[in-house]
Short mmCIF file of N, CA, C and O (backbone and C1' of nucleotides) in Angstrom, two decimals:
data_model
loop_
_atom_site.label_atom_id
_atom_site.label_comp_id
_atom_site.label_asym_id
_atom_site.label_seq_id
_atom_site.Cartn_x
_atom_site.Cartn_y
_atom_site.Cartn_z
N MET A 902 23.15 -10.99 6.15
CA MET A 902 23.34 -11.49 4.78
C MET A 902 22.45 -10.74 3.79
O MET A 902 21.23 -10.65 3.96
N LYS A 903 23.09 -10.23 2.77
CA LYS A 903 22.35 -9.41 1.81
C LYS A 903 21.37 -10.24 0.99
O LYS A 903 20.34 -9.75 0.53
N LYS A 904 21.72 -11.50 0.82
CA LYS A 904 20.84 -12.39 0.06
C LYS A 904 19.47 -12.51 0.71
O LYS A 904 18.44 -12.53 0.05
N ARG A 905 19.47 -12.57 2.03
CA ARG A 905 18.20 -12.70 2.76
C ARG A 905 17.34 -11.46 2.59
O ARG A 905 16.13 -11.53 2.42
N ARG A 906 18.00 -10.31 2.66
CA ARG A 906 17.28 -9.05 2.52
C ARG A 906 16.62 -8.96 1.14
O ARG A 906 15.47 -8.58 0.99
N THR A 907 17.41 -9.32 0.16
CA THR A 907 16.90 -9.28 -1.22
C THR A 907 15.69 -10.18 -1.39
O THR A 907 14.70 -9.80 -2.02
N ALA A 908 15.77 -11.34 -0.77
CA ALA A 908 14.64 -12.28 -0.85
C ALA A 908 13.43 -11.71 -0.13
O ALA A 908 12.30 -11.81 -0.61
N ALA A 909 13.68 -11.10 1.00
CA ALA A 909 12.59 -10.52 1.78
C ALA A 909 11.94 -9.38 1.00
O ALA A 909 10.71 -9.24 0.99
N ASN A 910 12.77 -8.60 0.33
CA ASN A 910 12.23 -7.51 -0.49
C ASN A 910 11.32 -8.06 -1.58
O ASN A 910 10.23 -7.53 -1.82
N ALA A 911 11.74 -9.13 -2.19
CA ALA A 911 10.94 -9.74 -3.25
C ALA A 911 9.61 -10.24 -2.70
O ALA A 911 8.56 -10.05 -3.33
N ARG A 912 9.65 -10.85 -1.55
CA ARG A 912 8.40 -11.34 -0.95
C ARG A 912 7.46 -10.19 -0.65
O ARG A 912 6.26 -10.25 -0.89
N GLU A 913 8.04 -9.13 -0.09
CA GLU A 913 7.23 -7.97 0.25
C GLU A 913 6.60 -7.38 -1.01
O GLU A 913 5.45 -6.97 -1.02
N ARG A 914 7.38 -7.36 -2.07
CA ARG A 914 6.87 -6.82 -3.33
C ARG A 914 5.68 -7.66 -3.81
O ARG A 914 4.65 -7.12 -4.23
N ARG A 915 5.83 -8.96 -3.72
CA ARG A 915 4.73 -9.84 -4.14
C ARG A 915 3.51 -9.66 -3.25
O ARG A 915 2.37 -9.66 -3.71
N ARG A 916 3.77 -9.48 -1.97
CA ARG A 916 2.67 -9.30 -1.03
C ARG A 916 1.88 -8.04 -1.39
O ARG A 916 0.64 -8.05 -1.44
N MET A 917 2.59 -6.97 -1.64
CA MET A 917 1.95 -5.72 -2.01
C MET A 917 1.22 -5.85 -3.34
O MET A 917 0.14 -5.28 -3.52
N ASN A 918 1.79 -6.61 -4.25
CA ASN A 918 1.12 -6.82 -5.54
C ASN A 918 -0.23 -7.49 -5.34
O ASN A 918 -1.22 -7.11 -5.95
N SER A 919 -0.27 -8.47 -4.47
CA SER A 919 -1.54 -9.16 -4.26
C SER A 919 -2.55 -8.24 -3.58
O SER A 919 -3.75 -8.31 -3.83
N LEU A 920 -2.02 -7.39 -2.73
CA LEU A 920 -2.91 -6.42 -2.08
C LEU A 920 -3.49 -5.49 -3.15
O LEU A 920 -4.68 -5.18 -3.14
N ASN A 921 -2.66 -5.07 -4.07
CA ASN A 921 -3.12 -4.18 -5.14
C ASN A 921 -4.11 -4.88 -6.06
O ASN A 921 -5.04 -4.25 -6.57
N ASP A 922 -3.92 -6.17 -6.26
CA ASP A 922 -4.90 -6.94 -7.04
C ASP A 922 -6.26 -6.88 -6.36
O ASP A 922 -7.29 -6.73 -7.01
N ALA A 923 -6.23 -7.00 -5.06
CA ALA A 923 -7.48 -6.95 -4.30
C ALA A 923 -8.13 -5.59 -4.45
O ALA A 923 -9.35 -5.49 -4.62
N PHE A 924 -7.34 -4.55 -4.44
CA PHE A 924 -7.88 -3.21 -4.63
C PHE A 924 -8.49 -3.09 -6.01
O PHE A 924 -9.54 -2.47 -6.19
N GLU A 925 -7.84 -3.69 -6.98
CA GLU A 925 -8.34 -3.64 -8.34
C GLU A 925 -9.70 -4.32 -8.45
O GLU A 925 -10.63 -3.81 -9.06
N LYS A 926 -9.82 -5.46 -7.83
CA LYS A 926 -11.10 -6.17 -7.84
C LYS A 926 -12.19 -5.37 -7.15
O LYS A 926 -13.34 -5.37 -7.57
N LEU A 927 -11.81 -4.72 -6.08
CA LEU A 927 -12.77 -3.90 -5.36
C LEU A 927 -13.23 -2.74 -6.24
O LEU A 927 -14.41 -2.41 -6.29
N ARG A 928 -12.31 -2.14 -6.97
CA ARG A 928 -12.66 -1.05 -7.88
C ARG A 928 -13.67 -1.51 -8.93
O ARG A 928 -14.52 -0.74 -9.36
N GLU A 929 -13.54 -2.78 -9.31
CA GLU A 929 -14.43 -3.30 -10.34
C GLU A 929 -15.87 -3.43 -9.86
O GLU A 929 -16.80 -3.27 -10.64
N VAL A 930 -16.06 -3.73 -8.60
CA VAL A 930 -17.42 -3.92 -8.10
C VAL A 930 -18.05 -2.68 -7.49
O VAL A 930 -19.25 -2.59 -7.35
N VAL A 931 -17.21 -1.75 -7.13
CA VAL A 931 -17.73 -0.54 -6.53
C VAL A 931 -17.97 0.48 -7.64
O VAL A 931 -17.13 0.67 -8.51
N PRO A 932 -19.15 1.07 -7.67
CA PRO A 932 -19.46 2.03 -8.73
C PRO A 932 -18.75 3.36 -8.53
O PRO A 932 -18.96 4.04 -7.54
N SER A 933 -17.88 3.70 -9.48
CA SER A 933 -17.21 5.00 -9.39
C SER A 933 -18.06 5.98 -10.18
O SER A 933 -17.86 6.16 -11.38
N LEU A 934 -19.02 6.54 -9.53
CA LEU A 934 -19.98 7.44 -10.18
C LEU A 934 -19.31 8.58 -10.93
O LEU A 934 -18.66 9.43 -10.34
N GLY A 935 -19.49 8.58 -12.24
CA GLY A 935 -18.95 9.66 -13.07
C GLY A 935 -17.45 9.59 -13.24
O GLY A 935 -16.98 9.09 -14.25
N SER A 936 -16.75 10.04 -12.25
CA SER A 936 -15.28 10.12 -12.27
C SER A 936 -14.60 9.21 -13.29
O SER A 936 -14.64 8.00 -13.18
N ASP A 937 -13.96 9.82 -14.28
CA ASP A 937 -13.30 9.06 -15.32
C ASP A 937 -12.02 8.40 -14.82
O ASP A 937 -11.71 7.28 -15.15
N ARG A 938 -11.30 9.13 -14.03
CA ARG A 938 -10.03 8.58 -13.52
C ARG A 938 -10.28 7.52 -12.44
O ARG A 938 -11.30 7.54 -11.76
N LYS A 939 -9.35 6.63 -12.31
CA LYS A 939 -9.56 5.56 -11.33
C LYS A 939 -9.36 6.04 -9.91
O LYS A 939 -8.53 6.91 -9.64
N LEU A 940 -10.15 5.47 -9.03
CA LEU A 940 -10.11 5.90 -7.63
C LEU A 940 -8.78 5.53 -6.98
O LEU A 940 -8.19 4.49 -7.30
N SER A 941 -8.36 6.38 -6.08
CA SER A 941 -7.15 6.07 -5.32
C SER A 941 -7.51 4.96 -4.33
O SER A 941 -8.68 4.62 -4.16
N LYS A 942 -6.51 4.40 -3.68
CA LYS A 942 -6.78 3.35 -2.70
C LYS A 942 -7.71 3.86 -1.61
O LYS A 942 -8.67 3.21 -1.24
N PHE A 943 -7.38 5.02 -1.11
CA PHE A 943 -8.18 5.61 -0.05
C PHE A 943 -9.62 5.82 -0.52
O PHE A 943 -10.58 5.44 0.17
N GLU A 944 -9.77 6.40 -1.69
CA GLU A 944 -11.10 6.65 -2.24
C GLU A 944 -11.87 5.36 -2.44
O GLU A 944 -13.08 5.30 -2.21
N THR A 945 -11.16 4.35 -2.87
CA THR A 945 -11.81 3.06 -3.10
C THR A 945 -12.42 2.52 -1.82
O THR A 945 -13.56 2.04 -1.81
N LEU A 946 -11.67 2.61 -0.74
CA LEU A 946 -12.20 2.14 0.53
C LEU A 946 -13.39 2.96 0.98
O LEU A 946 -14.40 2.43 1.46
N GLN A 947 -13.28 4.27 0.78
CA GLN A 947 -14.40 5.14 1.16
C GLN A 947 -15.65 4.82 0.36
O GLN A 947 -16.75 4.69 0.91
N MET A 948 -15.46 4.67 -0.95
CA MET A 948 -16.59 4.37 -1.82
C MET A 948 -17.22 3.04 -1.44
O MET A 948 -18.43 2.89 -1.42
N ALA A 949 -16.39 2.07 -1.17
CA ALA A 949 -16.90 0.75 -0.80
C ALA A 949 -17.77 0.86 0.44
O ALA A 949 -18.85 0.27 0.51
N GLN A 950 -17.30 1.64 1.37
CA GLN A 950 -18.06 1.78 2.61
C GLN A 950 -19.41 2.44 2.37
O GLN A 950 -20.46 1.94 2.83
N THR A 951 -19.42 3.55 1.64
CA THR A 951 -20.70 4.23 1.41
C THR A 951 -21.62 3.38 0.53
O THR A 951 -22.83 3.38 0.72
N TYR A 952 -21.00 2.66 -0.41
CA TYR A 952 -21.80 1.78 -1.28
C TYR A 952 -22.48 0.69 -0.45
O TYR A 952 -23.67 0.42 -0.62
N ILE A 953 -21.73 0.10 0.42
CA ILE A 953 -22.28 -0.95 1.29
C ILE A 953 -23.40 -0.39 2.15
O ILE A 953 -24.47 -0.99 2.30
N ASN A 954 -23.18 0.79 2.68
CA ASN A 954 -24.22 1.41 3.50
C ASN A 954 -25.49 1.64 2.69
O ASN A 954 -26.60 1.41 3.17
N ALA A 955 -25.31 2.12 1.46
CA ALA A 955 -26.46 2.40 0.60
C ALA A 955 -27.24 1.11 0.33
O ALA A 955 -28.47 1.09 0.45
N LEU A 956 -26.52 0.05 -0.01
CA LEU A 956 -27.18 -1.22 -0.27
C LEU A 956 -27.89 -1.73 0.98
O LEU A 956 -28.99 -2.27 0.91
N HIS A 957 -27.24 -1.53 2.07
CA HIS A 957 -27.82 -1.96 3.34
C HIS A 957 -29.14 -1.25 3.59
O HIS A 957 -30.14 -1.87 3.94
N GLU A 958 -29.15 0.05 3.39
CA GLU A 958 -30.38 0.83 3.56
C GLU A 958 -31.47 0.30 2.65
O GLU A 958 -32.62 0.16 3.05
N LEU A 959 -31.07 0.00 1.42
CA LEU A 959 -32.02 -0.48 0.43
C LEU A 959 -32.69 -1.77 0.91
O LEU A 959 -33.91 -1.91 0.84
N VAL A 960 -31.90 -2.67 1.39
CA VAL A 960 -32.41 -3.96 1.86
C VAL A 960 -33.23 -3.79 3.13
O VAL A 960 -34.26 -4.43 3.30
N LYS A 961 -32.76 -2.93 3.96
CA LYS A 961 -33.39 -2.72 5.26
C LYS A 961 -34.87 -2.35 5.12
O LYS A 961 -35.73 -2.89 5.80
N HIS A 962 -35.14 -1.42 4.23
CA HIS A 962 -36.52 -0.97 4.03
C HIS A 962 -37.21 -1.76 2.93
O HIS A 962 -37.80 -1.20 2.02
N HIS A 963 -37.13 -3.08 3.03
CA HIS A 963 -37.78 -3.87 2.00
C HIS A 963 -38.21 -5.23 2.48
O HIS A 963 -37.64 -5.87 3.22
P DT B 278 10.84 24.43 -9.36
"O5'" DT B 278 10.52 25.38 -8.19
"C5'" DT B 278 9.32 26.22 -8.30
"C4'" DT B 278 8.16 25.55 -7.58
"C3'" DT B 278 8.57 24.30 -6.78
"O3'" DT B 278 7.69 24.22 -5.65
"C1'" DT B 278 6.93 23.69 -8.29
P DA B 279 8.24 24.19 -4.22
"O5'" DA B 279 6.91 23.86 -3.39
"C5'" DA B 279 5.80 24.73 -3.50
"C4'" DA B 279 4.52 23.92 -3.53
"C3'" DA B 279 4.42 22.84 -2.47
"O3'" DA B 279 3.12 22.89 -1.91
"C1'" DA B 279 4.08 21.87 -4.57
P DG B 280 2.69 21.94 -0.74
"O5'" DG B 280 1.77 20.85 -1.44
"C5'" DG B 280 0.59 21.28 -2.14
"C4'" DG B 280 -0.17 20.06 -2.59
"C3'" DG B 280 -0.28 18.97 -1.54
"O3'" DG B 280 -1.59 18.41 -1.62
"C1'" DG B 280 0.84 18.11 -3.42
P DG B 281 -2.02 17.24 -0.67
"O5'" DG B 281 -2.18 16.04 -1.71
"C5'" DG B 281 -2.99 16.24 -2.86
"C4'" DG B 281 -2.96 14.99 -3.71
"C3'" DG B 281 -3.13 13.70 -2.92
"O3'" DG B 281 -3.99 12.85 -3.68
"C1'" DG B 281 -1.10 13.62 -4.14
P DC B 282 -4.58 11.55 -2.98
"O5'" DC B 282 -3.74 10.39 -3.68
"C5'" DC B 282 -3.78 10.28 -5.10
"C4'" DC B 282 -2.74 9.28 -5.54
"C3'" DC B 282 -2.70 8.01 -4.69
"O3'" DC B 282 -3.02 6.89 -5.50
"C1'" DC B 282 -0.52 8.87 -5.13
P DC B 283 -3.08 5.43 -4.93
"O5'" DC B 283 -1.63 4.90 -5.27
"C5'" DC B 283 -1.16 5.01 -6.62
"C4'" DC B 283 0.33 4.71 -6.66
"C3'" DC B 283 0.71 3.42 -5.95
"O3'" DC B 283 1.07 2.45 -6.92
"C1'" DC B 283 2.26 5.18 -5.52
P DA B 284 1.34 0.96 -6.44
"O5'" DA B 284 2.93 0.85 -6.51
"C5'" DA B 284 3.62 1.28 -7.67
"C4'" DA B 284 5.11 1.05 -7.50
"C3'" DA B 284 5.48 -0.30 -6.93
"O3'" DA B 284 6.67 -0.75 -7.57
"C1'" DA B 284 6.18 1.41 -5.44
P DT B 285 7.22 -2.20 -7.26
"O5'" DT B 285 8.36 -1.89 -6.20
"C5'" DT B 285 9.40 -0.98 -6.53
"C4'" DT B 285 10.23 -0.68 -5.30
"C3'" DT B 285 10.67 -1.92 -4.50
"O3'" DT B 285 12.06 -2.09 -4.67
"C1'" DT B 285 9.96 -0.12 -3.10
P DC B 286 12.82 -3.27 -3.95
"O5'" DC B 286 13.29 -2.54 -2.62
"C5'" DC B 286 13.96 -1.30 -2.73
"C4'" DC B 286 14.41 -0.82 -1.37
"C3'" DC B 286 15.04 -1.90 -0.49
"O3'" DC B 286 16.18 -1.35 0.17
"C1'" DC B 286 13.22 -0.90 0.63
P DT B 287 17.16 -2.28 1.00
"O5'" DT B 287 16.60 -2.11 2.48
"C5'" DT B 287 16.47 -0.79 3.00
"C4'" DT B 287 15.81 -0.81 4.35
"C3'" DT B 287 16.22 -1.98 5.25
"O3'" DT B 287 16.91 -1.49 6.37
"C1'" DT B 287 13.87 -1.57 5.32
P DG B 288 17.81 -2.41 7.24
"O5'" DG B 288 17.07 -2.30 8.66
"C5'" DG B 288 16.59 -1.05 9.11
"C4'" DG B 288 15.59 -1.26 10.22
"C3'" DG B 288 15.97 -2.35 11.21
"O3'" DG B 288 15.53 -1.93 12.49
"C1'" DG B 288 13.91 -2.88 10.22
P DG B 289 15.95 -2.55 13.81
"O5'" DG B 289 14.56 -2.38 14.51
"C5'" DG B 289 13.84 -3.37 14.96
"C4'" DG B 289 12.38 -3.00 15.03
"C3'" DG B 289 11.69 -4.00 15.93
"O3'" DG B 289 10.86 -3.35 16.86
"C1'" DG B 289 10.75 -4.07 13.74
P DT B 290 10.60 -4.18 18.20
"O5'" DT B 290 9.32 -5.05 17.78
"C5'" DT B 290 8.16 -4.38 17.35
"C4'" DT B 290 7.13 -5.39 16.88
"C3'" DT B 290 6.96 -6.59 17.83
"O3'" DT B 290 5.58 -6.69 18.14
"C1'" DT B 290 7.23 -7.31 15.59
P DC B 291 5.09 -7.81 19.16
"O5'" DC B 291 4.35 -8.82 18.16
"C5'" DC B 291 3.39 -8.30 17.26
"C4'" DC B 291 2.88 -9.41 16.35
"C3'" DC B 291 2.50 -10.68 17.08
"O3'" DC B 291 1.28 -11.16 16.52
"C1'" DC B 291 4.11 -11.17 15.42
P DC B 292 0.58 -12.49 17.05
"O5'" DC B 292 1.02 -13.53 15.94
"C5'" DC B 292 0.62 -13.32 14.59
"C4'" DC B 292 1.06 -14.49 13.72
"C3'" DC B 292 0.67 -15.86 14.26
"O3'" DC B 292 0.16 -16.61 13.18
"C1'" DC B 292 2.99 -15.79 13.86
P DT B 293 -0.38 -18.07 13.41
"O5'" DT B 293 0.73 -19.02 12.77
"C5'" DT B 293 1.27 -18.73 11.48
"C4'" DT B 293 2.20 -19.86 11.07
"C3'" DT B 293 1.83 -21.23 11.61
"O3'" DT B 293 2.13 -22.20 10.62
"C1'" DT B 293 4.00 -20.68 12.31
P DA C 119 17.75 -18.25 15.18
"O5'" DA C 119 17.11 -19.18 14.08
"C5'" DA C 119 17.71 -20.33 13.49
"C4'" DA C 119 16.77 -20.76 12.38
"C3'" DA C 119 16.69 -19.74 11.26
"O3'" DA C 119 16.57 -20.43 10.01
"C1'" DA C 119 14.55 -20.00 12.24
P DG C 120 16.83 -19.66 8.70
"O5'" DG C 120 15.36 -19.28 8.24
"C5'" DG C 120 14.43 -20.30 7.98
"C4'" DG C 120 13.08 -19.70 7.68
"C3'" DG C 120 13.14 -18.50 6.74
"O3'" DG C 120 12.05 -18.59 5.86
"C1'" DG C 120 12.03 -17.90 8.70
P DG C 121 12.01 -17.73 4.52
"O5'" DG C 121 10.48 -17.29 4.49
"C5'" DG C 121 9.50 -18.30 4.60
"C4'" DG C 121 8.22 -17.71 5.16
"C3'" DG C 121 7.72 -16.49 4.37
"O3'" DG C 121 6.33 -16.64 4.17
"C1'" DG C 121 7.97 -15.93 6.65
P DA C 122 5.51 -15.60 3.35
"O5'" DA C 122 4.74 -14.81 4.50
"C5'" DA C 122 3.79 -15.50 5.29
"C4'" DA C 122 3.05 -14.52 6.18
"C3'" DA C 122 2.48 -13.31 5.43
"O3'" DA C 122 1.18 -13.04 5.96
"C1'" DA C 122 4.01 -12.58 7.09
P DC C 123 0.28 -11.92 5.31
"O5'" DC C 123 0.54 -10.70 6.28
"C5'" DC C 123 0.37 -10.88 7.66
"C4'" DC C 123 0.76 -9.64 8.43
"C3'" DC C 123 0.32 -8.32 7.76
"O3'" DC C 123 -0.44 -7.57 8.68
"C1'" DC C 123 2.60 -8.23 8.41
P DC C 124 -1.20 -6.27 8.27
"O5'" DC C 124 -0.20 -5.14 8.75
"C5'" DC C 124 0.24 -5.16 10.10
"C4'" DC C 124 1.31 -4.11 10.32
"C3'" DC C 124 1.03 -2.77 9.65
"O3'" DC C 124 0.90 -1.78 10.63
"C1'" DC C 124 3.29 -3.46 9.34
P DA C 125 0.20 -0.42 10.28
"O5'" DA C 125 1.40 0.62 10.44
"C5'" DA C 125 2.26 0.51 11.57
"C4'" DA C 125 3.51 1.33 11.32
"C3'" DA C 125 3.26 2.71 10.69
"O3'" DA C 125 4.23 3.61 11.22
"C1'" DA C 125 4.65 1.46 9.28
P DG C 126 4.05 5.18 11.08
"O5'" DG C 126 5.50 5.62 10.60
"C5'" DG C 126 6.64 5.18 11.32
"C4'" DG C 126 7.89 5.37 10.47
"C3'" DG C 126 7.94 6.71 9.72
"O3'" DG C 126 9.23 7.28 9.91
"C1'" DG C 126 8.22 4.90 8.20
P DA C 127 9.56 8.70 9.28
"O5'" DA C 127 10.49 8.32 8.05
"C5'" DA C 127 11.58 7.41 8.25
"C4'" DA C 127 12.31 7.21 6.94
"C3'" DA C 127 12.47 8.48 6.10
"O3'" DA C 127 13.80 8.55 5.62
"C1'" DA C 127 11.36 6.80 4.83
P DT C 128 14.30 9.86 4.81
"O5'" DT C 128 14.11 9.35 3.31
"C5'" DT C 128 14.71 8.12 2.93
"C4'" DT C 128 14.40 7.83 1.48
"C3'" DT C 128 14.44 9.07 0.58
"O3'" DT C 128 15.29 8.79 -0.52
"C1'" DT C 128 12.47 7.83 0.21
P DG C 129 15.84 10.03 -1.40
"O5'" DG C 129 15.24 9.69 -2.83
"C5'" DG C 129 15.38 8.38 -3.35
"C4'" DG C 129 14.38 8.18 -4.48
"C3'" DG C 129 14.30 9.35 -5.46
"O3'" DG C 129 14.25 8.84 -6.77
"C1'" DG C 129 12.17 8.84 -4.62
P DG C 130 14.33 9.76 -8.04
"O5'" DG C 130 13.09 9.27 -8.92
"C5'" DG C 130 12.80 7.88 -9.00
"C4'" DG C 130 11.44 7.69 -9.66
"C3'" DG C 130 11.16 8.69 -10.77
"O3'" DG C 130 10.55 8.01 -11.85
"C1'" DG C 130 9.49 8.84 -9.09
P DC C 131 10.37 8.72 -13.24
"O5'" DC C 131 8.80 9.01 -13.25
"C5'" DC C 131 7.89 7.96 -12.91
"C4'" DC C 131 6.48 8.52 -12.86
"C3'" DC C 131 6.21 9.60 -13.90
"O3'" DC C 131 4.98 9.29 -14.54
"C1'" DC C 131 5.64 10.39 -11.77
P DC C 132 4.56 10.06 -15.89
"O5'" DC C 132 3.29 10.87 -15.38
"C5'" DC C 132 2.31 10.20 -14.60
"C4'" DC C 132 1.39 11.21 -13.94
"C3'" DC C 132 0.95 12.37 -14.85
"O3'" DC C 132 -0.46 12.46 -14.76
"C1'" DC C 132 1.77 13.21 -12.80
P DT C 133 -1.27 13.32 -15.86
"O5'" DT C 133 -1.87 14.52 -15.00
"C5'" DT C 133 -2.62 14.22 -13.82
"C4'" DT C 133 -2.79 15.47 -12.99
"C3'" DT C 133 -3.23 16.71 -13.78
"O3'" DT C 133 -4.25 17.37 -13.04
"C1'" DT C 133 -1.31 17.21 -12.55
P DA C 134 -5.19 18.43 -13.83
"O5'" DA C 134 -5.33 19.61 -12.79
"C5'" DA C 134 -5.65 19.35 -11.41
"C4'" DA C 134 -5.11 20.48 -10.54
"C3'" DA C 134 -5.51 21.88 -10.98
"O3'" DA C 134 -5.74 22.70 -9.84
"C1'" DA C 134 -3.17 21.70 -10.98
#
DNA sequence: TAGGCCATCTGGTCCT
DNA sequence: AGGACCAGATGGCCTA
């Protein structure tokens, strides 16, 4: 049934939208040093990881 | 015009 | 059964 597929597509679209919202929030808290353009999804994850590591180091030696 | 990034559709598979 | 999650395919848009 095509109706079911269409509904499933809509759900998937909403699911992806919420995932992108999460990426957006992550971009807000992770410092994008310099770079004027917004980080790609991949870059965002990478930055988050290095940022967390940096903060961890900071706390560790204190 | 090629490469990167992305949104969407789709058909499996897993979970409730 | 039906929804959530996932990964592959495809096409659009933008920039070097």
